[in-house]
Amino acid sequence: MKEVGKQYIKYLGDMSPLNEVISVDGFSETEILDEVSKFYFKMSKQVTKERTEIYQKSLGVTPRSIKIDKMSNRWGSCNTKKEITYNYLIVTLPMELIDYIVVHELCHIYHMNHDRSFWRKIGSIMPDYKKRMKMLNGSE
């Protein structure tokens, strides 16, 4: 059996059962990393879909689509076609930060920029958004 690094379990704030096991027997490091990426894509799709459904009701908006992709410098984006894309690594964040990103992107359906009305909209759903934003940016 090959060992690649150490084993870790990421605590996401609840007692979710661990349903996925990735065996590393006989696989190269590249193959293992590919499987981990696939796992992150799958879990990110599931989590962002669930969280988006919760917050879109509160905001009264529906995105045209939700996609997961590799993004080098952002956690999410929303285009003028109301298509939201989330970074596949979003699932590695605590749920309170995932929720902030989801609300942030859903609010872009109303406001494509970061003007005052955009931030007011976020604040109406998530009064502690500034704290979450600081946590996400690593300054808290």
PDB file of N, CA and C in Angstrom, residues 23-105:
ATOM      1  N   SER A  23      -9.407   4.504  -1.873  1.00  0.00           N
ATOM      2  CA  SER A  23      -8.295   3.579  -1.663  1.00  0.00           C
ATOM      3  C   SER A  23      -7.122   4.022  -2.527  1.00  0.00           C
ATOM      4  N   VAL A  24      -5.917   3.976  -1.958  1.00  0.00           N
ATOM      5  CA  VAL A  24      -4.744   4.412  -2.707  1.00  0.00           C
ATOM      6  C   VAL A  24      -3.875   3.245  -3.164  1.00  0.00           C
ATOM      7  N   ASP A  25      -4.321   2.022  -2.896  1.00  0.00           N
ATOM      8  CA  ASP A  25      -3.535   0.845  -3.271  1.00  0.00           C
ATOM      9  C   ASP A  25      -3.278   0.812  -4.771  1.00  0.00           C
ATOM     10  N   GLY A  26      -2.005   0.789  -5.148  1.00  0.00           N
ATOM     11  CA  GLY A  26      -1.625   0.611  -6.540  1.00  0.00           C
ATOM     12  C   GLY A  26      -1.847   1.807  -7.447  1.00  0.00           C
ATOM     13  N   PHE A  27      -2.136   2.969  -6.907  1.00  0.00           N
ATOM     14  CA  PHE A  27      -2.376   4.148  -7.733  1.00  0.00           C
ATOM     15  C   PHE A  27      -1.215   5.128  -7.615  1.00  0.00           C
ATOM     16  N   SER A  28      -0.950   5.826  -8.700  1.00  0.00           N
ATOM     17  CA  SER A  28       0.088   6.858  -8.674  1.00  0.00           C
ATOM     18  C   SER A  28      -0.441   8.099  -7.961  1.00  0.00           C
ATOM     19  N   GLU A  29       0.460   8.981  -7.592  1.00  0.00           N
ATOM     20  CA  GLU A  29       0.051  10.219  -6.930  1.00  0.00           C
ATOM     21  C   GLU A  29      -0.887  11.028  -7.828  1.00  0.00           C
ATOM     22  N   THR A  30      -0.623  11.042  -9.129  1.00  0.00           N
ATOM     23  CA  THR A  30      -1.480  11.765 -10.078  1.00  0.00           C
ATOM     24  C   THR A  30      -2.883  11.181 -10.096  1.00  0.00           C
ATOM     25  N   GLU A  31      -2.971   9.862 -10.117  1.00  0.00           N
ATOM     26  CA  GLU A  31      -4.284   9.209 -10.107  1.00  0.00           C
ATOM     27  C   GLU A  31      -5.039   9.498  -8.814  1.00  0.00           C
ATOM     28  N   ILE A  32      -4.315   9.513  -7.714  1.00  0.00           N
ATOM     29  CA  ILE A  32      -4.942   9.811  -6.426  1.00  0.00           C
ATOM     30  C   ILE A  32      -5.463  11.244  -6.415  1.00  0.00           C
ATOM     31  N   LEU A  33      -4.646  12.177  -6.878  1.00  0.00           N
ATOM     32  CA  LEU A  33      -5.069  13.580  -6.922  1.00  0.00           C
ATOM     33  C   LEU A  33      -6.272  13.768  -7.839  1.00  0.00           C
ATOM     34  N   ASP A  34      -6.314  13.022  -8.941  1.00  0.00           N
ATOM     35  CA  ASP A  34      -7.480  13.078  -9.834  1.00  0.00           C
ATOM     36  C   ASP A  34      -8.742  12.610  -9.113  1.00  0.00           C
ATOM     37  N   GLU A  35      -8.625  11.534  -8.345  1.00  0.00           N
ATOM     38  CA  GLU A  35      -9.780  11.024  -7.595  1.00  0.00           C
ATOM     39  C   GLU A  35     -10.230  12.007  -6.520  1.00  0.00           C
ATOM     40  N   VAL A  36      -9.276  12.627  -5.856  1.00  0.00           N
ATOM     41  CA  VAL A  36      -9.621  13.628  -4.842  1.00  0.00           C
ATOM     42  C   VAL A  36     -10.330  14.807  -5.505  1.00  0.00           C
ATOM     43  N   SER A  37      -9.824  15.243  -6.666  1.00  0.00           N
ATOM     44  CA  SER A  37     -10.481  16.337  -7.397  1.00  0.00           C
ATOM     45  C   SER A  37     -11.902  15.963  -7.786  1.00  0.00           C
ATOM     46  N   LYS A  38     -12.097  14.744  -8.273  1.00  0.00           N
ATOM     47  CA  LYS A  38     -13.446  14.281  -8.627  1.00  0.00           C
ATOM     48  C   LYS A  38     -14.364  14.309  -7.408  1.00  0.00           C
ATOM     49  N   PHE A  39     -13.827  13.885  -6.270  1.00  0.00           N
ATOM     50  CA  PHE A  39     -14.595  13.897  -5.027  1.00  0.00           C
ATOM     51  C   PHE A  39     -14.989  15.327  -4.663  1.00  0.00           C
ATOM     52  N   TYR A  40     -14.033  16.260  -4.744  1.00  0.00           N
ATOM     53  CA  TYR A  40     -14.336  17.663  -4.439  1.00  0.00           C
ATOM     54  C   TYR A  40     -15.392  18.217  -5.395  1.00  0.00           C
ATOM     55  N   PHE A  41     -15.285  17.906  -6.679  1.00  0.00           N
ATOM     56  CA  PHE A  41     -16.286  18.365  -7.645  1.00  0.00           C
ATOM     57  C   PHE A  41     -17.669  17.843  -7.270  1.00  0.00           C
ATOM     58  N   LYS A  42     -17.742  16.550  -6.980  1.00  0.00           N
ATOM     59  CA  LYS A  42     -19.025  15.920  -6.639  1.00  0.00           C
ATOM     60  C   LYS A  42     -19.626  16.540  -5.378  1.00  0.00           C
ATOM     61  N   MET A  43     -18.834  16.661  -4.337  1.00  0.00           N
ATOM     62  CA  MET A  43     -19.333  17.198  -3.072  1.00  0.00           C
ATOM     63  C   MET A  43     -19.659  18.688  -3.186  1.00  0.00           C
ATOM     64  N   SER A  44     -18.858  19.437  -3.936  1.00  0.00           N
ATOM     65  CA  SER A  44     -19.130  20.866  -4.122  1.00  0.00           C
ATOM     66  C   SER A  44     -20.437  21.076  -4.867  1.00  0.00           C
ATOM     67  N   LYS A  45     -20.687  20.258  -5.862  1.00  0.00           N
ATOM     68  CA  LYS A  45     -21.953  20.341  -6.604  1.00  0.00           C
ATOM     69  C   LYS A  45     -23.131  20.096  -5.663  1.00  0.00           C
ATOM     70  N   GLN A  46     -23.023  19.073  -4.842  1.00  0.00           N
ATOM     71  CA  GLN A  46     -24.099  18.720  -3.918  1.00  0.00           C
ATOM     72  C   GLN A  46     -24.326  19.820  -2.879  1.00  0.00           C
ATOM     73  N   VAL A  47     -23.256  20.276  -2.243  1.00  0.00           N
ATOM     74  CA  VAL A  47     -23.384  21.275  -1.173  1.00  0.00           C
ATOM     75  C   VAL A  47     -23.871  22.613  -1.718  1.00  0.00           C
ATOM     76  N   THR A  48     -23.311  23.077  -2.828  1.00  0.00           N
ATOM     77  CA  THR A  48     -23.734  24.382  -3.358  1.00  0.00           C
ATOM     78  C   THR A  48     -25.167  24.334  -3.875  1.00  0.00           C
ATOM     79  N   LYS A  49     -25.579  23.206  -4.418  1.00  0.00           N
ATOM     80  CA  LYS A  49     -26.978  23.070  -4.857  1.00  0.00           C
ATOM     81  C   LYS A  49     -27.916  23.198  -3.659  1.00  0.00           C
ATOM     82  N   GLU A  50     -27.604  22.474  -2.586  1.00  0.00           N
ATOM     83  CA  GLU A  50     -28.442  22.533  -1.380  1.00  0.00           C
ATOM     84  C   GLU A  50     -28.488  23.938  -0.791  1.00  0.00           C
ATOM     85  N   ARG A  51     -27.325  24.571  -0.648  1.00  0.00           N
ATOM     86  CA  ARG A  51     -27.259  25.895  -0.020  1.00  0.00           C
ATOM     87  C   ARG A  51     -27.895  26.957  -0.918  1.00  0.00           C
ATOM     88  N   THR A  52     -27.729  26.826  -2.226  1.00  0.00           N
ATOM     89  CA  THR A  52     -28.347  27.770  -3.161  1.00  0.00           C
ATOM     90  C   THR A  52     -29.863  27.674  -3.080  1.00  0.00           C
ATOM     91  N   GLU A  53     -30.393  26.459  -3.008  1.00  0.00           N
ATOM     92  CA  GLU A  53     -31.848  26.283  -2.898  1.00  0.00           C
ATOM     93  C   GLU A  53     -32.394  26.956  -1.640  1.00  0.00           C
ATOM     94  N   ILE A  54     -31.665  26.877  -0.553  1.00  0.00           N
ATOM     95  CA  ILE A  54     -32.103  27.518   0.696  1.00  0.00           C
ATOM     96  C   ILE A  54     -32.152  29.033   0.533  1.00  0.00           C
ATOM     97  N   TYR A  55     -31.065  29.621   0.053  1.00  0.00           N
ATOM     98  CA  TYR A  55     -30.968  31.083   0.010  1.00  0.00           C
ATOM     99  C   TYR A  55     -31.717  31.714  -1.158  1.00  0.00           C
ATOM    100  N   GLN A  56     -31.906  30.997  -2.247  1.00  0.00           N
ATOM    101  CA  GLN A  56     -32.642  31.598  -3.364  1.00  0.00           C
ATOM    102  C   GLN A  56     -34.087  31.861  -2.976  1.00  0.00           C
ATOM    103  N   LYS A  57     -34.635  31.054  -2.082  1.00  0.00           N
ATOM    104  CA  LYS A  57     -35.997  31.295  -1.598  1.00  0.00           C
ATOM    105  C   LYS A  57     -36.058  32.595  -0.814  1.00  0.00           C
ATOM    106  N   SER A  58     -35.089  32.803   0.076  1.00  0.00           N
ATOM    107  CA  SER A  58     -35.052  34.032   0.879  1.00  0.00           C
ATOM    108  C   SER A  58     -34.867  35.269   0.011  1.00  0.00           C
ATOM    109  N   LEU A  59     -34.083  35.132  -1.043  1.00  0.00           N
ATOM    110  CA  LEU A  59     -33.780  36.275  -1.907  1.00  0.00           C
ATOM    111  C   LEU A  59     -34.777  36.444  -3.047  1.00  0.00           C
ATOM    112  N   GLY A  60     -35.549  35.418  -3.330  1.00  0.00           N
ATOM    113  CA  GLY A  60     -36.511  35.500  -4.421  1.00  0.00           C
ATOM    114  C   GLY A  60     -35.877  35.501  -5.796  1.00  0.00           C
ATOM    115  N   VAL A  61     -34.755  34.787  -5.935  1.00  0.00           N
ATOM    116  CA  VAL A  61     -34.073  34.691  -7.229  1.00  0.00           C
ATOM    117  C   VAL A  61     -33.800  33.227  -7.550  1.00  0.00           C
ATOM    118  N   THR A  62     -33.658  32.947  -8.836  1.00  0.00           N
ATOM    119  CA  THR A  62     -33.301  31.601  -9.271  1.00  0.00           C
ATOM    120  C   THR A  62     -32.211  31.709 -10.325  1.00  0.00           C
ATOM    121  N   PRO A  63     -31.039  31.143 -10.060  1.00  0.00           N
ATOM    122  CA  PRO A  63     -30.004  31.164 -11.094  1.00  0.00           C
ATOM    123  C   PRO A  63     -30.401  30.260 -12.255  1.00  0.00           C
ATOM    124  N   ARG A  64     -29.953  30.616 -13.441  1.00  0.00           N
ATOM    125  CA  ARG A  64     -30.232  29.780 -14.613  1.00  0.00           C
ATOM    126  C   ARG A  64     -29.523  28.438 -14.486  1.00  0.00           C
ATOM    127  N   SER A  65     -28.294  28.480 -13.977  1.00  0.00           N
ATOM    128  CA  SER A  65     -27.543  27.236 -13.795  1.00  0.00           C
ATOM    129  C   SER A  65     -26.516  27.415 -12.684  1.00  0.00           C
ATOM    130  N   ILE A  66     -26.086  26.287 -12.156  1.00  0.00           N
ATOM    131  CA  ILE A  66     -25.020  26.255 -11.160  1.00  0.00           C
ATOM    132  C   ILE A  66     -23.965  25.298 -11.689  1.00  0.00           C
ATOM    133  N   LYS A  67     -22.744  25.791 -11.772  1.00  0.00           N
ATOM    134  CA  LYS A  67     -21.644  24.976 -12.282  1.00  0.00           C
ATOM    135  C   LYS A  67     -20.519  24.944 -11.255  1.00  0.00           C
ATOM    136  N   ILE A  68     -19.700  23.927 -11.351  1.00  0.00           N
ATOM    137  CA  ILE A  68     -18.508  23.794 -10.526  1.00  0.00           C
ATOM    138  C   ILE A  68     -17.320  23.761 -11.477  1.00  0.00           C
ATOM    139  N   ASP A  69     -16.273  24.517 -11.145  1.00  0.00           N
ATOM    140  CA  ASP A  69     -15.106  24.577 -12.020  1.00  0.00           C
ATOM    141  C   ASP A  69     -13.855  24.839 -11.189  1.00  0.00           C
ATOM    142  N   LYS A  70     -12.707  24.615 -11.790  1.00  0.00           N
ATOM    143  CA  LYS A  70     -11.449  24.998 -11.150  1.00  0.00           C
ATOM    144  C   LYS A  70     -11.265  26.493 -11.401  1.00  0.00           C
ATOM    145  N   MET A  71     -11.121  27.239 -10.330  1.00  0.00           N
ATOM    146  CA  MET A  71     -10.938  28.685 -10.428  1.00  0.00           C
ATOM    147  C   MET A  71      -9.687  29.029  -9.624  1.00  0.00           C
ATOM    148  N   SER A  72      -8.791  29.785 -10.217  1.00  0.00           N
ATOM    149  CA  SER A  72      -7.512  30.029  -9.546  1.00  0.00           C
ATOM    150  C   SER A  72      -7.552  31.146  -8.514  1.00  0.00           C
ATOM    151  N   ASN A  73      -8.457  32.112  -8.674  1.00  0.00           N
ATOM    152  CA  ASN A  73      -8.388  33.266  -7.769  1.00  0.00           C
ATOM    153  C   ASN A  73      -9.735  33.751  -7.245  1.00  0.00           C
ATOM    154  N   ARG A  74     -10.741  32.919  -7.277  1.00  0.00           N
ATOM    155  CA  ARG A  74     -12.039  33.311  -6.721  1.00  0.00           C
ATOM    156  C   ARG A  74     -12.815  32.080  -6.284  1.00  0.00           C
ATOM    157  N   TRP A  75     -13.794  32.320  -5.412  1.00  0.00           N
ATOM    158  CA  TRP A  75     -14.627  31.233  -4.897  1.00  0.00           C
ATOM    159  C   TRP A  75     -15.910  31.068  -5.692  1.00  0.00           C
ATOM    160  N   GLY A  76     -16.307  32.105  -6.412  1.00  0.00           N
ATOM    161  CA  GLY A  76     -17.525  32.014  -7.198  1.00  0.00           C
ATOM    162  C   GLY A  76     -17.639  33.173  -8.155  1.00  0.00           C
ATOM    163  N   SER A  77     -18.557  33.033  -9.101  1.00  0.00           N
ATOM    164  CA  SER A  77     -18.851  34.124 -10.030  1.00  0.00           C
ATOM    165  C   SER A  77     -20.285  33.969 -10.530  1.00  0.00           C
ATOM    166  N   CYS A  78     -20.844  35.093 -10.942  1.00  0.00           N
ATOM    167  CA  CYS A  78     -22.190  35.115 -11.514  1.00  0.00           C
ATOM    168  C   CYS A  78     -22.142  36.015 -12.736  1.00  0.00           C
ATOM    169  N   ASN A  79     -22.598  35.521 -13.882  1.00  0.00           N
ATOM    170  CA  ASN A  79     -22.571  36.348 -15.086  1.00  0.00           C
ATOM    171  C   ASN A  79     -23.949  36.959 -15.362  1.00  0.00           C
ATOM    172  N   THR A  80     -24.029  37.771 -16.396  1.00  0.00           N
ATOM    173  CA  THR A  80     -25.276  38.473 -16.710  1.00  0.00           C
ATOM    174  C   THR A  80     -26.387  37.526 -17.159  1.00  0.00           C
ATOM    175  N   LYS A  81     -26.044  36.297 -17.499  1.00  0.00           N
ATOM    176  CA  LYS A  81     -27.055  35.294 -17.869  1.00  0.00           C
ATOM    177  C   LYS A  81     -27.603  34.564 -16.643  1.00  0.00           C
ATOM    178  N   LYS A  82     -27.213  35.026 -15.446  1.00  0.00           N
ATOM    179  CA  LYS A  82     -27.644  34.426 -14.169  1.00  0.00           C
ATOM    180  C   LYS A  82     -27.096  33.014 -13.978  1.00  0.00           C
ATOM    181  N   GLU A  83     -25.925  32.760 -14.544  1.00  0.00           N
ATOM    182  CA  GLU A  83     -25.250  31.476 -14.377  1.00  0.00           C
ATOM    183  C   GLU A  83     -24.201  31.638 -13.277  1.00  0.00           C
ATOM    184  N   ILE A  84     -24.299  30.813 -12.265  1.00  0.00           N
ATOM    185  CA  ILE A  84     -23.361  30.885 -11.144  1.00  0.00           C
ATOM    186  C   ILE A  84     -22.365  29.737 -11.253  1.00  0.00           C
ATOM    187  N   THR A  85     -21.093  30.073 -11.081  1.00  0.00           N
ATOM    188  CA  THR A  85     -20.026  29.080 -11.068  1.00  0.00           C
ATOM    189  C   THR A  85     -19.323  29.161  -9.724  1.00  0.00           C
ATOM    190  N   TYR A  86     -19.127  28.006  -9.102  1.00  0.00           N
ATOM    191  CA  TYR A  86     -18.418  27.930  -7.829  1.00  0.00           C
ATOM    192  C   TYR A  86     -17.106  27.178  -8.017  1.00  0.00           C
ATOM    193  N   ASN A  87     -16.111  27.558  -7.247  1.00  0.00           N
ATOM    194  CA  ASN A  87     -14.826  26.882  -7.228  1.00  0.00           C
ATOM    195  C   ASN A  87     -15.002  25.477  -6.643  1.00  0.00           C
ATOM    196  N   TYR A  88     -14.379  24.497  -7.264  1.00  0.00           N
ATOM    197  CA  TYR A  88     -14.534  23.113  -6.804  1.00  0.00           C
ATOM    198  C   TYR A  88     -13.978  22.884  -5.397  1.00  0.00           C
ATOM    199  N   LEU A  89     -13.157  23.790  -4.910  1.00  0.00           N
ATOM    200  CA  LEU A  89     -12.601  23.667  -3.558  1.00  0.00           C
ATOM    201  C   LEU A  89     -13.487  24.307  -2.493  1.00  0.00           C
ATOM    202  N   ILE A  90     -14.629  24.853  -2.895  1.00  0.00           N
ATOM    203  CA  ILE A  90     -15.522  25.508  -1.936  1.00  0.00           C
ATOM    204  C   ILE A  90     -15.911  24.566  -0.801  1.00  0.00           C
ATOM    205  N   VAL A  91     -15.996  23.288  -1.087  1.00  0.00           N
ATOM    206  CA  VAL A  91     -16.421  22.305  -0.086  1.00  0.00           C
ATOM    207  C   VAL A  91     -15.388  22.134   1.031  1.00  0.00           C
ATOM    208  N   THR A  92     -14.201  22.657   0.856  1.00  0.00           N
ATOM    209  CA  THR A  92     -13.177  22.575   1.901  1.00  0.00           C
ATOM    210  C   THR A  92     -13.330  23.682   2.941  1.00  0.00           C
ATOM    211  N   LEU A  93     -14.248  24.603   2.696  1.00  0.00           N
ATOM    212  CA  LEU A  93     -14.470  25.724   3.614  1.00  0.00           C
ATOM    213  C   LEU A  93     -15.512  25.375   4.668  1.00  0.00           C
ATOM    214  N   PRO A  94     -15.490  26.092   5.802  1.00  0.00           N
ATOM    215  CA  PRO A  94     -16.574  25.927   6.783  1.00  0.00           C
ATOM    216  C   PRO A  94     -17.909  26.356   6.170  1.00  0.00           C
ATOM    217  N   MET A  95     -18.992  25.752   6.631  1.00  0.00           N
ATOM    218  CA  MET A  95     -20.317  26.013   6.063  1.00  0.00           C
ATOM    219  C   MET A  95     -20.689  27.498   6.115  1.00  0.00           C
ATOM    220  N   GLU A  96     -20.302  28.215   7.167  1.00  0.00           N
ATOM    221  CA  GLU A  96     -20.668  29.631   7.248  1.00  0.00           C
ATOM    222  C   GLU A  96     -20.023  30.439   6.120  1.00  0.00           C
ATOM    223  N   LEU A  97     -18.866  30.012   5.633  1.00  0.00           N
ATOM    224  CA  LEU A  97     -18.228  30.707   4.513  1.00  0.00           C
ATOM    225  C   LEU A  97     -18.828  30.268   3.181  1.00  0.00           C
ATOM    226  N   ILE A  98     -19.193  29.000   3.078  1.00  0.00           N
ATOM    227  CA  ILE A  98     -19.901  28.537   1.880  1.00  0.00           C
ATOM    228  C   ILE A  98     -21.199  29.327   1.739  1.00  0.00           C
ATOM    229  N   ASP A  99     -21.922  29.474   2.835  1.00  0.00           N
ATOM    230  CA  ASP A  99     -23.175  30.234   2.798  1.00  0.00           C
ATOM    231  C   ASP A  99     -22.940  31.677   2.367  1.00  0.00           C
ATOM    232  N   TYR A 100     -21.873  32.293   2.867  1.00  0.00           N
ATOM    233  CA  TYR A 100     -21.565  33.671   2.461  1.00  0.00           C
ATOM    234  C   TYR A 100     -21.329  33.743   0.948  1.00  0.00           C
ATOM    235  N   ILE A 101     -20.552  32.820   0.419  1.00  0.00           N
ATOM    236  CA  ILE A 101     -20.259  32.822  -1.021  1.00  0.00           C
ATOM    237  C   ILE A 101     -21.538  32.620  -1.823  1.00  0.00           C
ATOM    238  N   VAL A 102     -22.389  31.713  -1.391  1.00  0.00           N
ATOM    239  CA  VAL A 102     -23.658  31.453  -2.077  1.00  0.00           C
ATOM    240  C   VAL A 102     -24.524  32.711  -2.083  1.00  0.00           C
ATOM    241  N   VAL A 103     -24.681  33.347  -0.935  1.00  0.00           N
ATOM    242  CA  VAL A 103     -25.490  34.569  -0.851  1.00  0.00           C
ATOM    243  C   VAL A 103     -24.877  35.668  -1.713  1.00  0.00           C
ATOM    244  N   HIS A 104     -23.564  35.813  -1.661  1.00  0.00           N
ATOM    245  CA  HIS A 104     -22.857  36.820  -2.460  1.00  0.00           C
ATOM    246  C   HIS A 104     -23.170  36.641  -3.950  1.00  0.00           C
ATOM    247  N   GLU A 105     -23.041  35.418  -4.436  1.00  0.00           N
ATOM    248  CA  GLU A 105     -23.279  35.179  -5.869  1.00  0.00           C
ATOM    249  C   GLU A 105     -24.754  35.334  -6.230  1.00  0.00           C
TER     250      GLU A 105
END
